């Protein structure tokens, strides 16, 4: 039983990304020049997962920034919510079970729906800002778009030059720490069944 189309697609899938048309090789070399490469580790990639192309690397950085920002908010929310939940009685339940309790009430369901819609529309705006339309190109950032730069600076506080690099390094490092922290806090509450703090 031979399926020629499947064989053809598998052979194209096995080609290295650097041979794909329109992609810029040199992902590792470019990664060494990006924000987030800081002492003491430099470019920390012990498993060699850095993509071969600049374009794929920028997609990874966009994902890292998005997840780091969410994790920073989540870690802060985790700490605050463990001590301060004025709208609902949580009965000292673990923070990972607070949403279950909130969704048992009508007001909680309404509030959660509003929050879900806010996230939905903000993600649509983020996609429109940084990504090429899917009908034009799949998984492609806009030309000239820097990962994470959504153009939101209403008070003009964004620094320039070396100060910008320092701020980007802080954001990346704090985001990386927050991703580990929220995973650890969640795992601890899952295992112990008690609040961490």
mmCIF file of C-alpha atoms in Angstrom:
data_model
loop_
_atom_site.group_PDB
_atom_site.id
_atom_site.type_symbol
_atom_site.label_atom_id
_atom_site.label_comp_id
_atom_site.label_asym_id
_atom_site.label_seq_id
_atom_site.Cartn_x
_atom_site.Cartn_y
_atom_site.Cartn_z
ATOM 1 C CA UNK A 1 0.000 0.000 0.000
ATOM 2 C CA UNK A 2 1.728 3.168 -1.191
ATOM 3 C CA UNK A 3 0.469 6.727 -0.718
ATOM 4 C CA UNK A 4 2.633 9.031 -2.890
ATOM 5 C CA UNK A 5 1.387 12.342 -1.416
ATOM 6 C CA UNK A 6 2.148 11.240 2.113
ATOM 7 C CA UNK A 7 5.642 10.125 1.102
ATOM 8 C CA UNK A 8 6.228 13.455 -0.615
ATOM 9 C CA UNK A 9 5.064 15.464 2.408
ATOM 10 C CA UNK A 10 7.238 13.403 4.758
ATOM 11 C CA UNK A 11 10.291 13.980 2.590
ATOM 12 C CA UNK A 12 9.697 17.760 2.601
ATOM 13 C CA UNK A 13 9.135 17.730 6.363
ATOM 14 C CA UNK A 14 12.547 16.171 6.890
ATOM 15 C CA UNK A 15 14.365 19.025 5.111
ATOM 16 C CA UNK A 16 16.228 21.385 7.440
ATOM 17 C CA UNK A 17 14.555 24.751 7.950
ATOM 18 C CA UNK A 18 17.595 26.565 6.610
ATOM 19 C CA UNK A 19 16.780 25.153 3.149
ATOM 20 C CA UNK A 20 13.191 26.440 3.195
ATOM 21 C CA UNK A 21 12.647 29.353 0.812
ATOM 22 C CA UNK A 22 12.309 32.811 2.367
ATOM 23 C CA UNK A 23 13.860 31.927 5.731
ATOM 24 C CA UNK A 24 17.043 33.506 7.035
ATOM 25 C CA UNK A 25 19.586 30.987 8.390
ATOM 26 C CA UNK A 26 21.693 31.753 11.450
ATOM 27 C CA UNK A 27 19.287 31.389 14.352
ATOM 28 C CA UNK A 28 21.939 30.673 16.989
ATOM 29 C CA UNK A 29 24.201 33.536 15.876
ATOM 30 C CA UNK A 30 21.244 35.926 15.892
ATOM 31 C CA UNK A 31 20.069 34.619 19.293
ATOM 32 C CA UNK A 32 23.389 35.650 20.854
ATOM 33 C CA UNK A 33 22.667 39.288 19.937
ATOM 34 C CA UNK A 34 19.119 39.404 21.340
ATOM 35 C CA UNK A 35 17.977 40.745 24.712
ATOM 36 C CA UNK A 36 17.824 38.076 27.402
ATOM 37 C CA UNK A 37 21.346 36.786 26.873
ATOM 38 C CA UNK A 38 22.736 37.784 30.262
ATOM 39 C CA UNK A 39 25.372 36.713 32.766
ATOM 40 C CA UNK A 40 26.111 34.241 34.210
ATOM 41 C CA UNK A 41 24.757 31.861 31.541
ATOM 42 C CA UNK A 42 24.917 33.875 28.317
ATOM 43 C CA UNK A 43 22.890 32.050 25.657
ATOM 44 C CA UNK A 44 21.461 29.255 27.799
ATOM 45 C CA UNK A 45 20.503 26.404 25.469
ATOM 46 C CA UNK A 46 21.969 23.157 26.857
ATOM 47 C CA UNK A 47 19.645 20.983 24.729
ATOM 48 C CA UNK A 48 20.376 22.807 21.477
ATOM 49 C CA UNK A 49 16.750 23.812 20.868
ATOM 50 C CA UNK A 50 17.500 27.223 19.367
ATOM 51 C CA UNK A 51 15.865 27.317 15.910
ATOM 52 C CA UNK A 52 17.990 27.351 12.776
ATOM 53 C CA UNK A 53 16.319 30.424 11.299
ATOM 54 C CA UNK A 54 15.886 33.994 12.467
ATOM 55 C CA UNK A 55 12.152 33.897 11.721
ATOM 56 C CA UNK A 56 11.526 30.821 13.864
ATOM 57 C CA UNK A 57 13.661 32.318 16.638
ATOM 58 C CA UNK A 58 11.520 35.477 16.644
ATOM 59 C CA UNK A 59 8.384 33.316 16.930
ATOM 60 C CA UNK A 60 9.917 31.585 19.966
ATOM 61 C CA UNK A 61 10.761 34.962 21.522
ATOM 62 C CA UNK A 62 7.202 36.213 20.936
ATOM 63 C CA UNK A 63 5.876 33.123 22.714
ATOM 64 C CA UNK A 64 8.408 33.498 25.545
ATOM 65 C CA UNK A 65 7.417 37.116 26.140
ATOM 66 C CA UNK A 66 3.685 36.397 26.020
ATOM 67 C CA UNK A 67 3.962 33.458 28.409
ATOM 68 C CA UNK A 68 6.362 35.338 30.692
ATOM 69 C CA UNK A 69 3.958 38.283 30.970
ATOM 70 C CA UNK A 70 1.031 35.995 31.755
ATOM 71 C CA UNK A 71 3.141 34.108 34.313
ATOM 72 C CA UNK A 72 4.198 37.352 36.040
ATOM 73 C CA UNK A 73 0.547 38.373 36.376
ATOM 74 C CA UNK A 74 -0.372 34.849 37.459
ATOM 75 C CA UNK A 75 2.344 34.668 40.127
ATOM 76 C CA UNK A 76 1.322 38.051 41.538
ATOM 77 C CA UNK A 77 -2.350 37.066 41.404
ATOM 78 C CA UNK A 78 -1.554 33.787 43.137
ATOM 79 C CA UNK A 79 0.150 35.586 46.028
ATOM 80 C CA UNK A 80 -2.519 38.276 46.379
ATOM 81 C CA UNK A 81 -5.437 35.888 46.063
ATOM 82 C CA UNK A 82 -4.066 33.598 48.757
ATOM 83 C CA UNK A 83 -4.515 36.436 51.294
ATOM 84 C CA UNK A 84 -7.116 38.766 49.785
ATOM 85 C CA UNK A 85 -10.327 37.601 48.120
ATOM 86 C CA UNK A 86 -12.947 40.130 49.302
ATOM 87 C CA UNK A 87 -15.700 39.268 46.815
ATOM 88 C CA UNK A 88 -16.076 35.567 47.645
ATOM 89 C CA UNK A 89 -15.651 33.411 50.733
ATOM 90 C CA UNK A 90 -12.876 30.961 49.891
ATOM 91 C CA UNK A 91 -12.797 29.050 53.213
ATOM 92 C CA UNK A 92 -8.987 28.770 53.074
ATOM 93 C CA UNK A 93 -9.256 26.676 49.917
ATOM 94 C CA UNK A 94 -6.083 26.320 47.823
ATOM 95 C CA UNK A 95 -5.714 29.150 45.296
ATOM 96 C CA UNK A 96 -5.884 26.657 42.431
ATOM 97 C CA UNK A 97 -9.479 25.858 43.539
ATOM 98 C CA UNK A 98 -10.690 29.471 43.851
ATOM 99 C CA UNK A 99 -11.981 29.595 40.271
ATOM 100 C CA UNK A 100 -14.067 26.478 40.949
ATOM 101 C CA UNK A 101 -15.763 28.287 43.849
ATOM 102 C CA UNK A 102 -16.231 31.512 41.869
ATOM 103 C CA UNK A 103 -17.875 29.696 38.958
ATOM 104 C CA UNK A 104 -20.473 28.197 41.305
ATOM 105 C CA UNK A 105 -22.168 31.613 41.592
ATOM 106 C CA UNK A 106 -24.044 33.614 38.961
ATOM 107 C CA UNK A 107 -21.933 36.732 39.575
ATOM 108 C CA UNK A 108 -18.786 34.652 39.246
ATOM 109 C CA UNK A 109 -19.949 33.225 35.942
ATOM 110 C CA UNK A 110 -20.791 36.714 34.657
ATOM 111 C CA UNK A 111 -17.452 38.129 35.793
ATOM 112 C CA UNK A 112 -15.549 35.206 34.302
ATOM 113 C CA UNK A 113 -17.381 35.647 30.985
ATOM 114 C CA UNK A 114 -16.425 39.334 30.903
ATOM 115 C CA UNK A 115 -12.813 38.447 31.715
ATOM 116 C CA UNK A 116 -12.793 35.807 28.980
ATOM 117 C CA UNK A 117 -14.104 38.335 26.438
ATOM 118 C CA UNK A 118 -11.459 40.883 27.496
ATOM 119 C CA UNK A 119 -8.725 38.274 26.992
ATOM 120 C CA UNK A 120 -10.231 37.268 23.640
ATOM 121 C CA UNK A 121 -10.286 40.818 22.269
ATOM 122 C CA UNK A 122 -6.826 41.684 23.616
ATOM 123 C CA UNK A 123 -5.380 38.563 21.953
ATOM 124 C CA UNK A 124 -7.076 39.464 18.660
ATOM 125 C CA UNK A 125 -5.487 42.928 18.888
ATOM 126 C CA UNK A 126 -2.084 41.411 19.718
ATOM 127 C CA UNK A 127 -2.343 39.100 16.718
ATOM 128 C CA UNK A 128 -3.330 41.970 14.419
ATOM 129 C CA UNK A 129 -0.395 44.038 15.666
ATOM 130 C CA UNK A 130 2.371 41.463 15.335
ATOM 131 C CA UNK A 131 1.280 38.758 12.933
ATOM 132 C CA UNK A 132 0.733 38.603 9.191
ATOM 133 C CA UNK A 133 -2.815 37.629 8.222
ATOM 134 C CA UNK A 134 -3.156 33.815 7.926
ATOM 135 C CA UNK A 135 -4.403 34.005 4.349
ATOM 136 C CA UNK A 136 -1.122 35.745 3.414
ATOM 137 C CA UNK A 137 1.327 33.609 5.409
ATOM 138 C CA UNK A 138 0.973 31.174 8.306
ATOM 139 C CA UNK A 139 3.070 31.581 11.479
ATOM 140 C CA UNK A 140 4.751 34.748 10.270
ATOM 141 C CA UNK A 141 5.477 37.930 12.178
ATOM 142 C CA UNK A 142 5.099 41.269 10.429
ATOM 143 C CA UNK A 143 8.202 42.772 8.838
ATOM 144 C CA UNK A 144 9.805 45.193 11.292
ATOM 145 C CA UNK A 145 7.781 43.920 14.265
ATOM 146 C CA UNK A 146 9.874 43.229 17.349
ATOM 147 C CA UNK A 147 8.515 40.407 19.510
ATOM 148 C CA UNK A 148 6.518 41.757 22.423
ATOM 149 C CA UNK A 149 6.446 45.364 21.170
ATOM 150 C CA UNK A 150 2.721 46.007 20.899
ATOM 151 C CA UNK A 151 3.135 49.773 20.647
ATOM 152 C CA UNK A 152 1.378 50.362 23.985
ATOM 153 C CA UNK A 153 3.142 53.255 25.699
ATOM 154 C CA UNK A 154 0.486 55.906 26.392
ATOM 155 C CA UNK A 155 2.657 57.804 28.887
ATOM 156 C CA UNK A 156 5.857 57.698 26.829
ATOM 157 C CA UNK A 157 7.820 55.783 29.479
ATOM 158 C CA UNK A 158 9.605 53.398 27.114
ATOM 159 C CA UNK A 159 13.363 53.985 27.454
ATOM 160 C CA UNK A 160 15.811 54.099 24.562
ATOM 161 C CA UNK A 161 19.238 52.607 23.865
ATOM 162 C CA UNK A 162 21.007 50.828 26.711
ATOM 163 C CA UNK A 163 18.156 51.559 29.128
ATOM 164 C CA UNK A 164 15.747 49.735 26.790
ATOM 165 C CA UNK A 165 18.064 46.733 26.598
ATOM 166 C CA UNK A 166 18.331 46.655 30.400
ATOM 167 C CA UNK A 167 14.541 46.779 30.725
ATOM 168 C CA UNK A 168 14.086 44.017 28.132
ATOM 169 C CA UNK A 169 16.613 41.845 29.988
ATOM 170 C CA UNK A 170 14.747 42.412 33.260
ATOM 171 C CA UNK A 171 11.396 41.570 31.668
ATOM 172 C CA UNK A 172 12.723 38.358 30.113
ATOM 173 C CA UNK A 173 14.514 37.210 33.269
ATOM 174 C CA UNK A 174 11.544 38.026 35.504
ATOM 175 C CA UNK A 175 9.199 36.301 33.046
ATOM 176 C CA UNK A 176 11.370 33.182 33.026
ATOM 177 C CA UNK A 177 11.438 33.141 36.821
ATOM 178 C CA UNK A 178 7.666 33.683 36.979
ATOM 179 C CA UNK A 179 7.006 30.759 34.624
ATOM 180 C CA UNK A 180 8.973 28.486 36.966
ATOM 181 C CA UNK A 181 7.380 30.050 40.060
ATOM 182 C CA UNK A 182 3.765 29.668 38.965
ATOM 183 C CA UNK A 183 4.420 26.080 37.889
ATOM 184 C CA UNK A 184 5.996 25.338 41.278
ATOM 185 C CA UNK A 185 3.243 27.024 43.301
ATOM 186 C CA UNK A 186 0.551 25.204 41.326
ATOM 187 C CA UNK A 187 2.274 21.833 41.660
ATOM 188 C CA UNK A 188 2.758 22.302 45.403
ATOM 189 C CA UNK A 189 -0.932 23.052 45.947
ATOM 190 C CA UNK A 190 -1.929 20.099 43.761
ATOM 191 C CA UNK A 191 0.270 17.738 45.791
ATOM 192 C CA UNK A 192 -0.499 19.075 49.291
ATOM 193 C CA UNK A 193 -4.114 20.210 48.786
ATOM 194 C CA UNK A 194 -3.365 23.262 50.960
ATOM 195 C CA UNK A 195 -2.596 26.928 50.381
ATOM 196 C CA UNK A 196 1.103 27.664 49.966
ATOM 197 C CA UNK A 197 1.092 31.001 51.766
#
